[in-house]
Coordinates of C-alpha atoms in Angstrom, one line a residue:
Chain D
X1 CA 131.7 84.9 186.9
X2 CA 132.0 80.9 186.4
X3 CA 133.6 79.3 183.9
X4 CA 132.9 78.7 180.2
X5 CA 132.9 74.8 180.1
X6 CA 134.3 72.9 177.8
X7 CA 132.4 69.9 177.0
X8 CA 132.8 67.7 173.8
X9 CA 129.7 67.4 172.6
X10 CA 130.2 66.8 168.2
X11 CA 127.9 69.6 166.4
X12 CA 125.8 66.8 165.0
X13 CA 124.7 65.4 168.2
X14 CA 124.3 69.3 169.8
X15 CA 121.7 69.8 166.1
X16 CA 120.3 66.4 167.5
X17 CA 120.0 67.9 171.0
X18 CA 118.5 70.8 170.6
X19 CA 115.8 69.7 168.1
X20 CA 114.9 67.3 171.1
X21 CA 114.7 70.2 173.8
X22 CA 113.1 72.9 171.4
X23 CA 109.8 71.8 171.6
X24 CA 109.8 71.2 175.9
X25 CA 110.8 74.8 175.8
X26 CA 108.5 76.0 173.4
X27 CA 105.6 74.1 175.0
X28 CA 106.5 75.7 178.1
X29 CA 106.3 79.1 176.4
X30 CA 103.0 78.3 175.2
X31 CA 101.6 76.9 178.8
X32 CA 103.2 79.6 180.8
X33 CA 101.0 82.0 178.2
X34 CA 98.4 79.7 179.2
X35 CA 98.6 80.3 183.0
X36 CA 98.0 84.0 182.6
X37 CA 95.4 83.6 180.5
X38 CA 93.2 80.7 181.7
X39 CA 89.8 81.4 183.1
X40 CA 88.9 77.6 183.5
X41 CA 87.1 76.6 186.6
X42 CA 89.2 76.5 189.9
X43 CA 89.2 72.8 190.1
X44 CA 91.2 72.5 186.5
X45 CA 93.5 75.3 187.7
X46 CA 94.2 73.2 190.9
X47 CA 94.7 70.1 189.3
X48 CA 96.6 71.4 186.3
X49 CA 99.4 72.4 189.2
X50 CA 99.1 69.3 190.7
X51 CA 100.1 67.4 187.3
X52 CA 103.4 70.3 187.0
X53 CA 104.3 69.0 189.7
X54 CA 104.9 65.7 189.0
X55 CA 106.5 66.2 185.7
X56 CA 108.8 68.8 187.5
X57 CA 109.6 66.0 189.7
X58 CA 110.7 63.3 186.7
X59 CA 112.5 66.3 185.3
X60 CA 114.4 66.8 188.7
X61 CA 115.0 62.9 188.7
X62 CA 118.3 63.9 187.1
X63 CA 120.0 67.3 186.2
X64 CA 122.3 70.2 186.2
X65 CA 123.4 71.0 190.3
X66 CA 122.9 74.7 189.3
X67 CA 122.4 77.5 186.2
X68 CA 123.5 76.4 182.1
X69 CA 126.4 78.5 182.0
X70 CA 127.9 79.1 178.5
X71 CA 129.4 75.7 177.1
X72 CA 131.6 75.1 173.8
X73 CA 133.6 72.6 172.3
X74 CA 136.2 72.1 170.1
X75 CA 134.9 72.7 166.9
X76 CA 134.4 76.5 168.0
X77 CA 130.7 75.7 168.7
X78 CA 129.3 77.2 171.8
X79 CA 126.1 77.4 173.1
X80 CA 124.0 78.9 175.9
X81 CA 120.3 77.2 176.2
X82 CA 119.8 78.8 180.0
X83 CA 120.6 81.9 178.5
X84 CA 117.4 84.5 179.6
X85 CA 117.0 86.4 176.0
X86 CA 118.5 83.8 173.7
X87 CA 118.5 80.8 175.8
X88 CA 116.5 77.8 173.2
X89 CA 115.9 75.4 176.8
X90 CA 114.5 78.9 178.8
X91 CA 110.9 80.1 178.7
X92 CA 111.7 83.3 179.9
X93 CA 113.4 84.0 176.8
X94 CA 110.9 84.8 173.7
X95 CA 114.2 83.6 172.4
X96 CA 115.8 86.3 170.3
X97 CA 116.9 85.0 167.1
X98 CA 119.8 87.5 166.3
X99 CA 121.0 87.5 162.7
X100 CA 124.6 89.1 162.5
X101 CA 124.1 91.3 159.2
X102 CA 128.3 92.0 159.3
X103 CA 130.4 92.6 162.4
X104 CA 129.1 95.3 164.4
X105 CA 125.7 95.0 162.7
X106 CA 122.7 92.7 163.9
X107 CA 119.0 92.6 163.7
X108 CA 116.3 90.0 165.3
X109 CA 112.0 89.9 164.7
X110 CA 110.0 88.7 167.5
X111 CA 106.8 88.6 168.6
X112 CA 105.9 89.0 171.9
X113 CA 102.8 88.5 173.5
X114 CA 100.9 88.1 176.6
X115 CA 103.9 87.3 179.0
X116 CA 105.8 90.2 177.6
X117 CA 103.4 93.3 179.0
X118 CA 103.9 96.3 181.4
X119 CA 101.4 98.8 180.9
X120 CA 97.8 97.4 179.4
X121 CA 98.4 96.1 175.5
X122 CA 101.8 97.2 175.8
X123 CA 105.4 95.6 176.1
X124 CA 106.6 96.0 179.4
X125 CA 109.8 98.7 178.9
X126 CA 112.1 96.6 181.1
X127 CA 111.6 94.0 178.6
X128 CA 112.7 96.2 175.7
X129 CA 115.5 96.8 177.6
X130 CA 116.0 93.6 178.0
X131 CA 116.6 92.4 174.6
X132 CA 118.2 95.4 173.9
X133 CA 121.0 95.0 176.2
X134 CA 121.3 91.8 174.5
X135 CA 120.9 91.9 171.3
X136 CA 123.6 95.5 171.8
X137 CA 126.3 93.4 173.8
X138 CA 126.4 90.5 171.2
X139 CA 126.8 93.8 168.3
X140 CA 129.7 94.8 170.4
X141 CA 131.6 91.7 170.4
X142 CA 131.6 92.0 166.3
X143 CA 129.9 88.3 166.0
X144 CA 132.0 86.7 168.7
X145 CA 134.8 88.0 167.3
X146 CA 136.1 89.2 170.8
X147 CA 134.7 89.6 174.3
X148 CA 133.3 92.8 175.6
X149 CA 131.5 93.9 178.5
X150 CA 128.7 96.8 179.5
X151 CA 129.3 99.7 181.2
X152 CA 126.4 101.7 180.4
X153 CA 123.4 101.9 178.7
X154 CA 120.8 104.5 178.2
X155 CA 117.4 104.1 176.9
X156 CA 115.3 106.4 175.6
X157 CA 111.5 106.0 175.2
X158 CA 109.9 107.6 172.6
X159 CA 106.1 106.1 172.7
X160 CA 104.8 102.7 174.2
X161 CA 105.7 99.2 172.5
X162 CA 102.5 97.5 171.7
X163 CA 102.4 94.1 172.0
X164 CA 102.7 92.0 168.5
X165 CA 105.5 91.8 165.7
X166 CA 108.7 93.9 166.4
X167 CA 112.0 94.5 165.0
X168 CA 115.5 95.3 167.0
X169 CA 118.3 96.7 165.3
X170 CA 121.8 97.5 166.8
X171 CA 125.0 99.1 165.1
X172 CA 128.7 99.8 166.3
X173 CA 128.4 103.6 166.3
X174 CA 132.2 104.4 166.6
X175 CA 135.3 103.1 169.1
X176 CA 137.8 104.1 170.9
X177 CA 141.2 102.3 172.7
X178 CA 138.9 99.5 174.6
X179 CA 136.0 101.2 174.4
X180 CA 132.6 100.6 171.6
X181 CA 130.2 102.8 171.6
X182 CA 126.9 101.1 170.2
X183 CA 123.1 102.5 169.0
X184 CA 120.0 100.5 168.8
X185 CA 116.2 100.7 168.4
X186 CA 113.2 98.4 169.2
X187 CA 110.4 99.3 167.1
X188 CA 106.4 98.0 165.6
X189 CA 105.4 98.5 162.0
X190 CA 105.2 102.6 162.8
X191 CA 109.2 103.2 163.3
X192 CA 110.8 103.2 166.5
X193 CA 109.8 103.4 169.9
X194 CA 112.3 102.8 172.0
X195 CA 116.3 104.0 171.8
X196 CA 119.2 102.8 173.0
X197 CA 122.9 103.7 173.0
X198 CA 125.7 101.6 175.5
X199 CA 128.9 101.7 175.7
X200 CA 130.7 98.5 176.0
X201 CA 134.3 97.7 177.2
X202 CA 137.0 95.4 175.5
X203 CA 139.1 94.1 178.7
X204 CA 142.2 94.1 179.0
X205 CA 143.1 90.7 179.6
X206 CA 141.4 90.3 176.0
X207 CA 142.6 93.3 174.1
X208 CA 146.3 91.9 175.1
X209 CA 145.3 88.6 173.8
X210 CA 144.0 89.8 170.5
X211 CA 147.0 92.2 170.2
X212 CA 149.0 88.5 170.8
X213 CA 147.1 86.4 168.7
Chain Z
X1 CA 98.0 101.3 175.5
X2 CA 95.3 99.7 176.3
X3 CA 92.3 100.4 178.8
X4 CA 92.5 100.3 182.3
X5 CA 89.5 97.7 182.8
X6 CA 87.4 98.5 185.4
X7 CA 86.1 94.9 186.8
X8 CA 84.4 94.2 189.9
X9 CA 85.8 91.4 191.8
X10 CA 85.5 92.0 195.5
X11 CA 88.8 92.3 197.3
X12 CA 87.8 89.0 199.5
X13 CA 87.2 86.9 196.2
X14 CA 90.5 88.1 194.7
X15 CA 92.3 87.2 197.5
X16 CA 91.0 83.9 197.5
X17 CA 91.6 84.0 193.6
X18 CA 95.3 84.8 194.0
X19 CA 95.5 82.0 196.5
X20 CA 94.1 79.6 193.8
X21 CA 96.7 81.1 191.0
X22 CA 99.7 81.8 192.3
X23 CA 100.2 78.7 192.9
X24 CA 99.9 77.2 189.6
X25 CA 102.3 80.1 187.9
X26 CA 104.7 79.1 191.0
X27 CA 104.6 75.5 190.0
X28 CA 105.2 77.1 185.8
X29 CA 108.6 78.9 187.5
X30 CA 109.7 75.4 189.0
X31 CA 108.9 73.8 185.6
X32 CA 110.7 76.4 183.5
X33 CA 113.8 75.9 186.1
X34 CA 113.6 72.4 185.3
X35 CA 113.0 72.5 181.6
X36 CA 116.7 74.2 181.4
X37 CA 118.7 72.0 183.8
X38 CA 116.9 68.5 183.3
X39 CA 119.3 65.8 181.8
X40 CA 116.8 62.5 182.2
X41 CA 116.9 60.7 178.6
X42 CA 115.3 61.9 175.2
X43 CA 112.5 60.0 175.8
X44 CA 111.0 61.1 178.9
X45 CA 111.6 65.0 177.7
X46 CA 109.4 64.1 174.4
X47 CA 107.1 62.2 177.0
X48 CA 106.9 65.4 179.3
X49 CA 106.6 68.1 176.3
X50 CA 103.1 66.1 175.0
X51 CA 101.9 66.3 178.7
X52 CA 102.3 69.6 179.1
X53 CA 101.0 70.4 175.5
X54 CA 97.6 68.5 176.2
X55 CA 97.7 70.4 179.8
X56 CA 98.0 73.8 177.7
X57 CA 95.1 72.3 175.4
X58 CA 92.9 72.5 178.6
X59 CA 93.2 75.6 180.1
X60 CA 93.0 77.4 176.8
X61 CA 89.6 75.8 176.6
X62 CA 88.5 78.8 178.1
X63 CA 90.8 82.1 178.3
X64 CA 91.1 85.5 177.9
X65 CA 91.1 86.6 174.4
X66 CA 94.4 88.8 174.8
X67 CA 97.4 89.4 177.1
X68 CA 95.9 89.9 181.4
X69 CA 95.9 93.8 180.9
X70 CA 95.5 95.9 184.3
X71 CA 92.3 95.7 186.2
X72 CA 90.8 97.4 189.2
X73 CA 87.5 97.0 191.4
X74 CA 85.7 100.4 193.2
X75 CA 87.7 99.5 196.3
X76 CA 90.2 101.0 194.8
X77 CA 92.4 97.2 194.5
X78 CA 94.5 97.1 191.1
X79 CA 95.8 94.1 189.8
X80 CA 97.9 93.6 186.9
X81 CA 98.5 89.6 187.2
X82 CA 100.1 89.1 183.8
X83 CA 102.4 91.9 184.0
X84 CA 106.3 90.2 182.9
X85 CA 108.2 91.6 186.4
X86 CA 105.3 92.1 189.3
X87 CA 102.6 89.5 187.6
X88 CA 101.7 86.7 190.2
X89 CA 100.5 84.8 187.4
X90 CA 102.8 85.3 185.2
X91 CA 106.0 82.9 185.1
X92 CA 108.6 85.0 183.4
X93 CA 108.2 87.1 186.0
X94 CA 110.4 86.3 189.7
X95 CA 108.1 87.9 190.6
X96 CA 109.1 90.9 192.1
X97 CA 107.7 91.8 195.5
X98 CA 108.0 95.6 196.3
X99 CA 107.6 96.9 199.4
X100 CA 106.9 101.1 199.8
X101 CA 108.9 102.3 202.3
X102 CA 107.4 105.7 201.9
X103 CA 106.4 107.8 198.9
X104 CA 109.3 108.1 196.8
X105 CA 111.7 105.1 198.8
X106 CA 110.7 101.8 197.6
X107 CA 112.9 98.3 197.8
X108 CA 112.6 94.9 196.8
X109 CA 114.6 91.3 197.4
X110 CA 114.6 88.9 195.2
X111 CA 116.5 85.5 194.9
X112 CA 117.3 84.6 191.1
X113 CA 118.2 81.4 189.8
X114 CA 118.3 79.5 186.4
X115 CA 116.2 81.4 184.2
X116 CA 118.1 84.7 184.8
X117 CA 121.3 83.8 183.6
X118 CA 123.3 85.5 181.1
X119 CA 127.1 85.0 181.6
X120 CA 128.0 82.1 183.5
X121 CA 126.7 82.2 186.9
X122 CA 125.7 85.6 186.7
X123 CA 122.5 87.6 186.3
X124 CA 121.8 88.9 182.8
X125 CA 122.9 92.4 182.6
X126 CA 119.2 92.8 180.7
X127 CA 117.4 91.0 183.7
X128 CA 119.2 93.4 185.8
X129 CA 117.7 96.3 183.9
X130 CA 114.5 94.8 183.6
X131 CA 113.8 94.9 187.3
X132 CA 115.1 98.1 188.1
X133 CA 113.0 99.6 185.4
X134 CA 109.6 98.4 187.2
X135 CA 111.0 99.2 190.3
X136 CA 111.9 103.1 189.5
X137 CA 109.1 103.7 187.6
X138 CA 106.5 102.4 190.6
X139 CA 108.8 104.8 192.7
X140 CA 108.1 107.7 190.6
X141 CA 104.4 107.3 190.8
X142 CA 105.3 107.9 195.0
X143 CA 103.7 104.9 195.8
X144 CA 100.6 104.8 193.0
X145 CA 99.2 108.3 194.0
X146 CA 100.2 109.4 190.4
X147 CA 100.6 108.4 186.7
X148 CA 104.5 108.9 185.2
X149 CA 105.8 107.2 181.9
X150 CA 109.9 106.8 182.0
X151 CA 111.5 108.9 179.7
X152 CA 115.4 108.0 180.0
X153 CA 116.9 105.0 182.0
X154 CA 120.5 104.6 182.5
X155 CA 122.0 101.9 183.8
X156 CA 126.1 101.9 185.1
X157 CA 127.2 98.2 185.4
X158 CA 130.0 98.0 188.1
X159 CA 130.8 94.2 188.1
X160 CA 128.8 91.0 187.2
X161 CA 125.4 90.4 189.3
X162 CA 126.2 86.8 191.3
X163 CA 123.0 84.8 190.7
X164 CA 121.2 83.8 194.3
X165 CA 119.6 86.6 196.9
X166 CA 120.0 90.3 196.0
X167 CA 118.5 93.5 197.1
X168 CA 117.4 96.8 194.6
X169 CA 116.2 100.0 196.2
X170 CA 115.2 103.3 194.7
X171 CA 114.7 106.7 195.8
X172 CA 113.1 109.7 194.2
X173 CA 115.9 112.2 193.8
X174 CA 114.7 115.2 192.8
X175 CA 111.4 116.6 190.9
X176 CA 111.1 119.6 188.3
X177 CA 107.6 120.4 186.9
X178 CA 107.0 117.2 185.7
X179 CA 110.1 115.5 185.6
X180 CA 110.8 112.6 188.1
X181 CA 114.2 111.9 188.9
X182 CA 114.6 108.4 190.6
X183 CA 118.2 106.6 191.5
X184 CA 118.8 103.1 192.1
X185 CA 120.7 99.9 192.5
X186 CA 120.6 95.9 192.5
X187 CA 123.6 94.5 194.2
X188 CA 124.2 91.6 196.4
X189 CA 125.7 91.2 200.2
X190 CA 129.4 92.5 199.3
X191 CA 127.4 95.8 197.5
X192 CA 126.1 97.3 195.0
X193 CA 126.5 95.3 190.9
X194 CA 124.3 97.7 189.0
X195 CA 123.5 101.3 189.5
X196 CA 120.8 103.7 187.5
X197 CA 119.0 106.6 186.6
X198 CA 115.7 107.6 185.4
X199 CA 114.1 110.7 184.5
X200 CA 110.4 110.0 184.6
X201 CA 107.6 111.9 182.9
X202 CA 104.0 113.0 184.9
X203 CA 101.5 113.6 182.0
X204 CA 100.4 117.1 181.7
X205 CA 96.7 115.3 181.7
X206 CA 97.6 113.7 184.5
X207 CA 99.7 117.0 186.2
X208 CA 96.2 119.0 185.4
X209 CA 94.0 116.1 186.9
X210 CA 96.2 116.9 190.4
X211 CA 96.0 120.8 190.3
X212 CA 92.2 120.4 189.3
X213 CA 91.9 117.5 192.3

């Protein structure tokens, strides 16, 4: 794994930030729905990729030499915009908006659409699985509160995902020494179609240092 | 779910269609790689996020009126171009290129970057899952000859998944009536990162269709 960085970037300027890169991102969202949906004439198409290539190419002018990483600074803010489920600078991520109910409880809406599907109308179940392992891992870590990582996860699928507004929900079912057992559902306006219980691990290196602090 | 749409495109055209397409959506990947890791001033991303909002403008002056779906032509060719791990056309997907060894072996290698981070410079553990999902569940259908949903997916995270070149594989292990049983694995040169299970479920329309065909 690489490093968390530090960097010392004031709150106030990071709110500034990201309500400058929100937008790119979200347009991006909204043209990479476009791409899979366009039936414009093959001239538009061609030129459409000639013009993302030139803005990819004054975005390139300067940036990151690789991946986001995680970054915080000293006002115990931290923030991950590469991040592929939550990440606010990544289209790939719908991005999962994750409300911590309590500590060992969260929740997130989203609606996914077109980019999102497997199976005809229907969310793609590696993509449920996706979020879930997300949305699980932060449940595990009690808000931040302490790191964890996976070591397993099962998913059960009950009936297909259709496309459209959906709900997640995880809970901290029970722990153990280093070990937190979590349970979590995706699910549409119907009740759940998808389960999922992990089980996530408290290292030691971390366990020490909260028995410490 | 949704239909299977029945369209007929001959296979000639959709290659030549594909050829148009994919690279557009490839350009969309570089773009979304870009869109996380730019750091050229404020004003040239609020200059790039109205081009590509009047570029989405255009090719949603004619579109599909829903997500891509799955679609197939009398020569028996399917195509499922939107789909969010395989879908040439679709930029959240890598996309995943899967190559059938036999019926029941199938593999794929895939070099990640960027937009499929979680923890610093690693894969995100729900990316991971995400693509071993599509790749088990294509290996239970041995190959496409038959229709399975997934039923349970289990995934055993051994250590973090390095971003850059990696290799999954999956095998059929065993079959019961109609139960599936598939292992597999993502990993990278030193080994294996990610290991799972799936127990996969034919139909009984489907199991009837075969004993009646």
């Amino acid at each position: 794994m690489g490093e968390f960085v530090h960097e010392e970037i004031p709150s106030t300027e990071l709110d500034r930030l990201e309500a400058t890169y929100r937008p790119l991102a979200d347009a991006v969202r909204d043209l990479l729905d476009a791409t899979i949906r366009t039936t414009v004439p093959e001239e538009q198409v061609r030129a459409a990729q000639a013009e993302i290539e030139a803005l990819v190419a004054r975005l390139r002018a300067e940036q990151l030499p690789g991946p986001a990483g995680v970054r915080f600074n000293s006002e115990a803010r931290a923030w991950n915009w590469g991040n592929a489920v939550v990440g606010l600078r990544n289209a790939v991520a719908p991005p999962l908006r994750i409300v911590h109910e309590s500590a060992g409880h969260a929740w997130a809406e989203v609606e996914l659409g077109a980019p999102y599907e497997g199976p005809p109308g229907l969310v793609h179940g590696g993509v449920s699985a996706m979020l879930l392992d997300h949305l699980m891992g932060e449940t595990a870590s009690a808000a931040f509160t302490r790191v964890t990582f996976t070591g397993t996860l099962t998913m059960t699928y009950r009936r297909g995902t259709p496309l459209g507004p959906l709900r997640l929900e995880a809970r901290i079912d029970r722990e153990e020494g280093r070990k937190v057992w979590v349970v979590a559902s995706i699910g549409d306006a119907d009740g759940v179609t998808v389960e999922a219980e992990g089980v996530f691990i408290v290292p030691a290196w971390a366990a020490g240092e909260a028995a410490r602090g």
